[in-house]
Amino acid sequence: FPVTIGHTAGGKAGRPRGVFFFVGPTGVGKTELAKAVTELIFSDPNAFARFDMSEYKEGHSAERLTGSPPGYVGYEEGGQLTNRMLEHPFSVLLFDEVEKGNPLVLDKFLQILDDGRLTDSKGQTAYFSQSLTIFTSNCGSQQLDELIQKHGGQVTDELPPYEEVKQLYLRAVEEQFVKTMQRPGLFNRLGDSILVFDMLRPMHVAGIVEKFQKQITRAAQEKLGFNIVFPDSSVSRMVQQRMNVADNAKYGGRRVRTIVESEVQRPLNRWVFENEPTQGSTLEVSVTVEGRLQINKA
């Protein structure tokens, strides 16, 4: 990753240890990757802090980050962001859907990226030099339909090409920050830290389905004492077919989860409730060519 670690050449020692800007379609794992980075670096899920920037649409909401001025309601509480860093300087900070934040709110990030510090309304300075700052954005997803239609209306492992997806999102981010928000300074500071996530392709769907199948198998063994096996790839094929219908591809992993829950997990739960398989027994779960769930006792 193009991430700044520690001191930069000719830079300021107080800057955050790392700055990322994750952009791409919804449901492709931007937040999950931020959590994985937290676990990798700090081995503590409590080191992760998420700020939903859709809650900072108004200019005055900047006060929520650093605290209300003296004499105003909430002064004693301090700021949500500065409090977090004063209490937990070793953190991964995720600013989710940053494009939804008010430009005045985003100006706070300039000081964080330049100096690695932020002073709250009480005069206390919070330092970010031991933290990672991650921004996420869906900028460009509105134009994704046009790109998909350009390549036949379906998403494959090769089409649309990742390079075209990447350029679409890079242009969208630049337009959002430079033209719409009129914050070219913030855009320039992001530099090479902008990482474009690819669309959810069939090969990715197969991996996600496999993960959910393992969760179902583990739950059956631990909670009910019987085995569930998926003898072939029919569940994965069914989900991939569903993902190519209408707008499903745009909703990424969240839609994969929804399909697995509605087409596999719920019918399976109903079958188990009605048939009460004995402990130690094995169920084979697959999907017929007609798309129906099929459950057989091995």
CSV table of C-alpha atoms in Angstrom, one decimal:
chain,number,residue,atom,x,y,z
A,1,PHE,CA,0.0,0.0,0.0
A,2,PRO,CA,1.2,3.6,-0.7
A,3,VAL,CA,1.2,4.5,3.0
A,4,THR,CA,3.4,6.8,4.9
A,5,ILE,CA,5.0,5.0,7.9
A,6,GLY,CA,6.7,7.0,10.6
A,7,HIS,CA,8.5,10.1,9.6
A,8,THR,CA,8.4,11.3,6.0
A,9,ALA,CA,11.4,12.6,4.3
A,10,GLY,CA,11.4,16.3,4.9
A,11,GLY,CA,8.0,16.0,6.6
A,12,LYS,CA,6.7,16.6,10.0
A,13,ALA,CA,7.2,14.0,12.7
A,14,GLY,CA,3.6,14.4,14.1
A,15,ARG,CA,1.8,13.2,11.0
A,16,PRO,CA,-0.4,10.1,11.3
A,17,ARG,CA,1.5,6.9,10.8
A,18,GLY,CA,-0.6,6.1,7.8
A,19,VAL,CA,-3.2,7.7,5.6
A,20,PHE,CA,-5.5,5.8,3.2
A,21,PHE,CA,-8.4,6.8,1.0
A,22,PHE,CA,-10.5,3.7,0.1
A,23,VAL,CA,-12.9,4.3,-2.8
A,24,GLY,CA,-15.0,1.9,-4.7
A,25,PRO,CA,-18.5,0.3,-5.0
A,26,THR,CA,-20.5,-0.3,-1.9
A,27,GLY,CA,-20.2,-3.7,-0.3
A,28,VAL,CA,-16.7,-4.6,-1.5
A,29,GLY,CA,-15.0,-4.7,1.9
A,30,LYS,CA,-13.6,-1.2,2.5
A,31,THR,CA,-14.7,-1.1,6.1
A,32,GLU,CA,-13.8,-4.8,6.6
A,33,LEU,CA,-10.3,-4.1,5.4
A,34,ALA,CA,-10.0,-1.2,7.9
A,35,LYS,CA,-11.0,-3.6,10.7
A,36,ALA,CA,-8.5,-6.2,9.5
A,37,VAL,CA,-5.7,-3.6,9.4
A,38,THR,CA,-6.7,-2.7,13.0
A,39,GLU,CA,-6.4,-6.3,14.1
A,40,LEU,CA,-3.1,-6.8,12.2
A,41,ILE,CA,-1.4,-3.7,13.8
A,42,PHE,CA,-2.9,-3.4,17.2
A,43,SER,CA,-4.5,-6.9,17.8
A,44,ASP,CA,-7.3,-5.1,19.6
A,45,PRO,CA,-10.8,-4.5,18.0
A,46,ASN,CA,-11.2,-1.6,20.4
A,47,ALA,CA,-8.5,0.3,18.6
A,48,PHE,CA,-10.9,0.8,15.7
A,49,ALA,CA,-13.1,3.9,15.7
A,50,ARG,CA,-15.7,4.7,13.0
A,51,PHE,CA,-17.1,8.1,12.2
A,52,ASP,CA,-20.1,8.2,9.9
A,53,MET,CA,-19.6,11.4,7.9
A,54,SER,CA,-23.3,11.5,6.8
A,55,GLU,CA,-23.9,12.7,10.4
A,56,TYR,CA,-21.6,15.7,9.7
A,57,LYS,CA,-23.5,17.3,6.8
A,58,GLU,CA,-24.0,20.7,8.5
A,59,GLY,CA,-21.1,23.2,8.9
A,60,HIS,CA,-21.7,23.5,12.7
A,61,SER,CA,-21.3,19.8,13.1
A,62,ALA,CA,-17.5,20.4,13.1
A,63,GLU,CA,-18.0,21.3,16.8
A,64,ARG,CA,-18.9,17.7,17.4
A,65,LEU,CA,-15.4,16.6,16.5
A,66,THR,CA,-13.5,19.1,18.7
A,67,GLY,CA,-16.2,20.2,21.2
A,68,SER,CA,-18.6,23.1,21.7
A,69,PRO,CA,-17.2,26.6,22.4
A,70,PRO,CA,-17.2,27.8,26.1
A,71,GLY,CA,-20.7,28.8,27.2
A,72,TYR,CA,-22.5,26.5,24.7
A,73,VAL,CA,-24.3,23.3,25.4
A,74,GLY,CA,-22.0,20.3,25.4
A,75,TYR,CA,-18.8,22.2,26.2
A,76,GLU,CA,-18.0,20.0,29.2
A,77,GLU,CA,-18.3,16.9,27.1
A,78,GLY,CA,-15.5,17.8,24.7
A,79,GLY,CA,-15.2,16.6,21.1
A,80,GLN,CA,-15.9,13.1,19.8
A,81,LEU,CA,-12.7,12.9,17.8
A,82,THR,CA,-10.4,14.7,20.2
A,83,ASN,CA,-11.7,12.7,23.2
A,84,ARG,CA,-11.1,9.5,21.3
A,85,MET,CA,-7.5,10.4,20.6
A,86,LEU,CA,-6.8,11.7,24.0
A,87,GLU,CA,-8.0,8.4,25.5
A,88,HIS,CA,-6.8,6.1,22.8
A,89,PRO,CA,-3.8,7.5,20.8
A,90,PHE,CA,-3.1,4.1,19.3
A,91,SER,CA,-6.1,3.9,16.9
A,92,VAL,CA,-7.3,3.3,13.4
A,93,LEU,CA,-9.7,6.1,12.6
A,94,LEU,CA,-12.3,5.4,9.8
A,95,PHE,CA,-14.1,8.3,8.4
A,96,ASP,CA,-16.9,6.6,6.4
A,97,GLU,CA,-18.4,8.1,3.3
A,98,VAL,CA,-16.3,11.2,3.7
A,99,GLU,CA,-17.8,12.9,0.6
A,100,LYS,CA,-21.0,13.3,2.7
A,101,GLY,CA,-19.3,15.5,5.3
A,102,ASN,CA,-19.7,19.3,5.1
A,103,PRO,CA,-16.6,21.0,3.5
A,104,LEU,CA,-16.1,23.0,6.8
A,105,VAL,CA,-15.9,19.7,8.7
A,106,LEU,CA,-13.4,18.3,6.2
A,107,ASP,CA,-11.1,21.3,6.8
A,108,LYS,CA,-10.4,19.7,10.2
A,109,PHE,CA,-8.6,17.0,8.4
A,110,LEU,CA,-6.1,19.4,6.9
A,111,GLN,CA,-4.6,20.0,10.3
A,112,ILE,CA,-4.6,16.3,11.1
A,113,LEU,CA,-2.8,15.4,7.8
A,114,ASP,CA,-0.3,18.3,8.0
A,115,ASP,CA,0.5,18.5,11.7
A,116,GLY,CA,-1.0,15.3,13.2
A,117,ARG,CA,-2.8,17.2,16.0
A,118,LEU,CA,-6.1,18.8,16.8
A,119,THR,CA,-6.9,21.1,19.7
A,120,ASP,CA,-10.3,20.8,21.3
A,121,SER,CA,-12.5,23.6,22.7
A,122,LYS,CA,-10.9,23.3,26.1
A,123,GLY,CA,-7.4,23.9,24.8
A,124,GLN,CA,-6.3,20.2,25.0
A,125,THR,CA,-4.3,19.0,22.1
A,126,ALA,CA,-4.9,15.5,20.7
A,127,TYR,CA,-2.1,13.9,18.7
A,128,PHE,CA,-2.5,11.6,15.8
A,129,SER,CA,1.2,10.5,15.4
A,130,GLN,CA,0.5,6.9,16.5
A,131,SER,CA,-2.7,6.5,14.6
A,132,LEU,CA,-3.8,5.4,11.1
A,133,THR,CA,-6.4,7.6,9.3
A,134,ILE,CA,-8.6,5.9,6.7
A,135,PHE,CA,-11.2,7.7,4.6
A,136,THR,CA,-13.8,5.7,2.6
A,137,SER,CA,-16.0,6.9,-0.3
A,138,ASN,CA,-18.5,5.7,-2.9
A,139,CYS,CA,-17.8,8.6,-5.2
A,140,GLY,CA,-18.3,7.4,-8.8
A,141,SER,CA,-20.7,4.6,-8.1
A,142,GLN,CA,-23.5,6.6,-9.8
A,143,GLN,CA,-21.6,6.2,-13.1
A,144,LEU,CA,-20.9,2.5,-12.6
A,145,ASP,CA,-24.1,1.4,-14.4
A,146,GLU,CA,-23.0,3.1,-17.6
A,147,LEU,CA,-19.6,1.3,-17.5
A,148,ILE,CA,-21.3,-2.0,-16.9
A,149,GLN,CA,-23.7,-1.4,-19.8
A,150,LYS,CA,-20.8,-0.5,-22.0
A,151,HIS,CA,-19.4,-4.0,-21.5
A,152,GLY,CA,-22.6,-6.0,-22.1
A,153,GLY,CA,-24.6,-5.3,-19.0
A,154,GLN,CA,-23.0,-8.1,-16.9
A,155,VAL,CA,-20.0,-8.3,-14.6
A,156,THR,CA,-17.5,-11.0,-15.4
A,157,ASP,CA,-14.0,-11.7,-14.0
A,158,GLU,CA,-12.5,-9.6,-16.8
A,159,LEU,CA,-15.2,-7.1,-17.7
A,160,PRO,CA,-15.5,-4.2,-17.1
A,161,PRO,CA,-11.6,-4.1,-16.9
A,162,TYR,CA,-10.3,-3.0,-13.5
A,163,GLU,CA,-8.3,-0.2,-15.1
A,164,GLU,CA,-11.5,1.4,-16.4
A,165,VAL,CA,-13.1,1.0,-13.0
A,166,LYS,CA,-10.1,2.6,-11.4
A,167,GLN,CA,-10.0,5.6,-13.7
A,168,LEU,CA,-13.8,6.1,-13.2
A,169,TYR,CA,-13.4,6.4,-9.4
A,170,LEU,CA,-10.2,8.5,-9.5
A,171,ARG,CA,-11.9,11.0,-11.8
A,172,ALA,CA,-15.0,11.1,-9.5
A,173,VAL,CA,-12.9,11.7,-6.3
A,174,GLU,CA,-11.0,14.5,-7.9
A,175,GLU,CA,-14.2,16.1,-9.2
A,176,GLN,CA,-15.9,15.8,-5.8
A,177,PHE,CA,-13.1,17.4,-3.8
A,178,VAL,CA,-11.9,20.0,-6.3
A,179,LYS,CA,-15.1,21.1,-8.1
A,180,THR,CA,-18.0,20.2,-5.8
A,181,MET,CA,-16.5,20.7,-2.4
A,182,GLN,CA,-13.8,23.2,-3.6
A,183,ARG,CA,-11.2,21.6,-1.4
A,184,PRO,CA,-8.3,21.0,-3.8
A,185,GLY,CA,-5.8,21.2,-0.8
A,186,LEU,CA,-7.3,18.2,0.8
A,187,PHE,CA,-7.3,16.3,-2.5
A,188,ASN,CA,-3.6,17.1,-3.1
A,189,ARG,CA,-2.7,15.9,0.4
A,190,LEU,CA,-4.3,12.5,-0.3
A,191,GLY,CA,-1.9,12.0,-3.2
A,192,ASP,CA,-1.0,8.3,-3.8
A,193,SER,CA,-3.0,7.2,-0.8
A,194,ILE,CA,-6.1,6.8,-2.9
A,195,LEU,CA,-6.8,3.1,-3.3
A,196,VAL,CA,-9.6,2.0,-5.7
A,197,PHE,CA,-11.4,-1.2,-4.8
A,198,ASP,CA,-12.5,-3.4,-7.7
A,199,MET,CA,-16.1,-4.4,-8.4
A,200,LEU,CA,-17.4,-7.6,-6.9
A,201,ARG,CA,-16.7,-10.2,-9.6
A,202,PRO,CA,-17.9,-13.9,-9.9
A,203,MET,CA,-14.6,-15.1,-8.4
A,204,HIS,CA,-15.0,-12.9,-5.4
A,205,VAL,CA,-18.7,-14.0,-5.0
A,206,ALA,CA,-17.5,-17.6,-4.9
A,207,GLY,CA,-15.1,-16.8,-2.0
A,208,ILE,CA,-17.8,-15.0,0.0
A,209,VAL,CA,-20.3,-17.8,-0.5
A,210,GLU,CA,-17.6,-20.3,0.7
A,211,LYS,CA,-17.2,-18.2,3.8
A,212,PHE,CA,-20.9,-18.2,4.6
A,213,GLN,CA,-21.1,-22.0,4.0
A,214,LYS,CA,-18.3,-22.5,6.5
A,215,GLN,CA,-20.2,-20.4,9.0
A,216,ILE,CA,-23.4,-22.5,8.5
A,217,THR,CA,-21.4,-25.7,8.9
A,218,ARG,CA,-19.7,-24.6,12.0
A,219,ALA,CA,-23.0,-23.4,13.6
A,220,ALA,CA,-24.7,-26.7,12.9
A,221,GLN,CA,-21.8,-28.6,14.5
A,222,GLU,CA,-21.4,-26.4,17.6
A,223,LYS,CA,-25.1,-25.7,18.3
A,224,LEU,CA,-27.0,-28.8,17.1
A,225,GLY,CA,-24.4,-31.5,16.8
A,226,PHE,CA,-24.9,-32.6,13.2
A,227,ASN,CA,-22.9,-32.1,10.0
A,228,ILE,CA,-23.7,-30.0,7.0
A,229,VAL,CA,-21.7,-30.4,3.8
A,230,PHE,CA,-21.9,-28.7,0.4
A,231,PRO,CA,-20.8,-31.4,-2.0
A,232,ASP,CA,-20.6,-29.2,-5.1
A,233,SER,CA,-20.4,-25.6,-6.2
A,234,SER,CA,-24.2,-25.3,-7.0
A,235,VAL,CA,-24.9,-22.8,-4.2
A,236,SER,CA,-22.1,-20.6,-5.5
A,237,ARG,CA,-23.4,-20.8,-9.1
A,238,MET,CA,-26.9,-19.9,-8.0
A,239,VAL,CA,-25.7,-16.9,-6.1
A,240,GLN,CA,-23.6,-15.7,-9.0
A,241,GLN,CA,-26.7,-16.0,-11.3
A,242,ARG,CA,-28.7,-13.9,-8.8
A,243,MET,CA,-25.9,-11.3,-8.6
A,244,ASN,CA,-26.2,-10.7,-12.4
A,245,VAL,CA,-29.9,-9.8,-12.1
A,246,ALA,CA,-31.0,-6.2,-12.1
A,247,ASP,CA,-28.9,-4.0,-9.7
A,248,ASN,CA,-27.6,-6.8,-7.5
A,249,ALA,CA,-24.0,-6.4,-8.6
A,250,LYS,CA,-23.9,-2.8,-7.4
A,251,TYR,CA,-24.6,-3.8,-3.8
A,252,GLY,CA,-21.6,-6.1,-3.4
A,253,GLY,CA,-21.1,-8.5,-0.5
A,254,ARG,CA,-24.1,-7.2,1.4
A,255,ARG,CA,-26.4,-8.5,-1.4
A,256,VAL,CA,-24.5,-11.8,-1.5
A,257,ARG,CA,-25.3,-12.2,2.3
A,258,THR,CA,-29.0,-11.4,1.6
A,259,ILE,CA,-29.2,-14.0,-1.2
A,260,VAL,CA,-27.5,-16.7,1.0
A,261,GLU,CA,-29.8,-16.0,3.9
A,262,SER,CA,-33.0,-16.0,1.8
A,263,GLU,CA,-32.2,-18.8,-0.6
A,264,VAL,CA,-30.1,-21.1,1.6
A,265,GLN,CA,-30.1,-20.4,5.3
A,266,ARG,CA,-33.8,-19.8,5.9
A,267,PRO,CA,-35.0,-22.8,3.9
A,268,LEU,CA,-32.4,-24.9,5.6
A,269,ASN,CA,-33.4,-23.8,9.0
A,270,ARG,CA,-37.1,-24.6,8.2
A,271,TRP,CA,-36.1,-28.1,7.0
A,272,VAL,CA,-34.1,-28.7,10.2
A,273,PHE,CA,-37.0,-27.6,12.3
A,274,GLU,CA,-39.5,-29.8,10.5
A,275,ASN,CA,-37.3,-32.9,10.2
A,276,GLU,CA,-35.2,-32.8,13.4
A,277,PRO,CA,-32.0,-34.5,12.2
A,278,THR,CA,-30.2,-36.6,14.9
A,279,GLN,CA,-26.9,-35.7,16.4
A,280,GLY,CA,-24.0,-37.0,14.4
A,281,SER,CA,-26.0,-37.2,11.1
A,282,THR,CA,-24.8,-35.5,7.9
A,283,LEU,CA,-26.9,-33.4,5.6
A,284,GLU,CA,-25.8,-32.7,2.0
A,285,VAL,CA,-27.0,-29.3,0.8
A,286,SER,CA,-27.1,-28.2,-2.9
A,287,VAL,CA,-29.2,-26.3,-5.4
A,288,THR,CA,-31.0,-27.9,-8.3
A,289,VAL,CA,-30.8,-26.6,-11.9
A,290,GLU,CA,-34.2,-25.1,-11.3
A,291,GLY,CA,-32.8,-23.0,-8.4
A,292,ARG,CA,-34.4,-24.9,-5.5
A,293,LEU,CA,-32.6,-25.9,-2.4
A,294,GLN,CA,-32.0,-29.6,-2.1
A,295,ILE,CA,-31.3,-31.3,1.2
A,296,ASN,CA,-30.4,-35.0,1.5
A,297,LYS,CA,-29.3,-37.2,4.4
A,298,ALA,CA,-25.9,-38.7,3.6
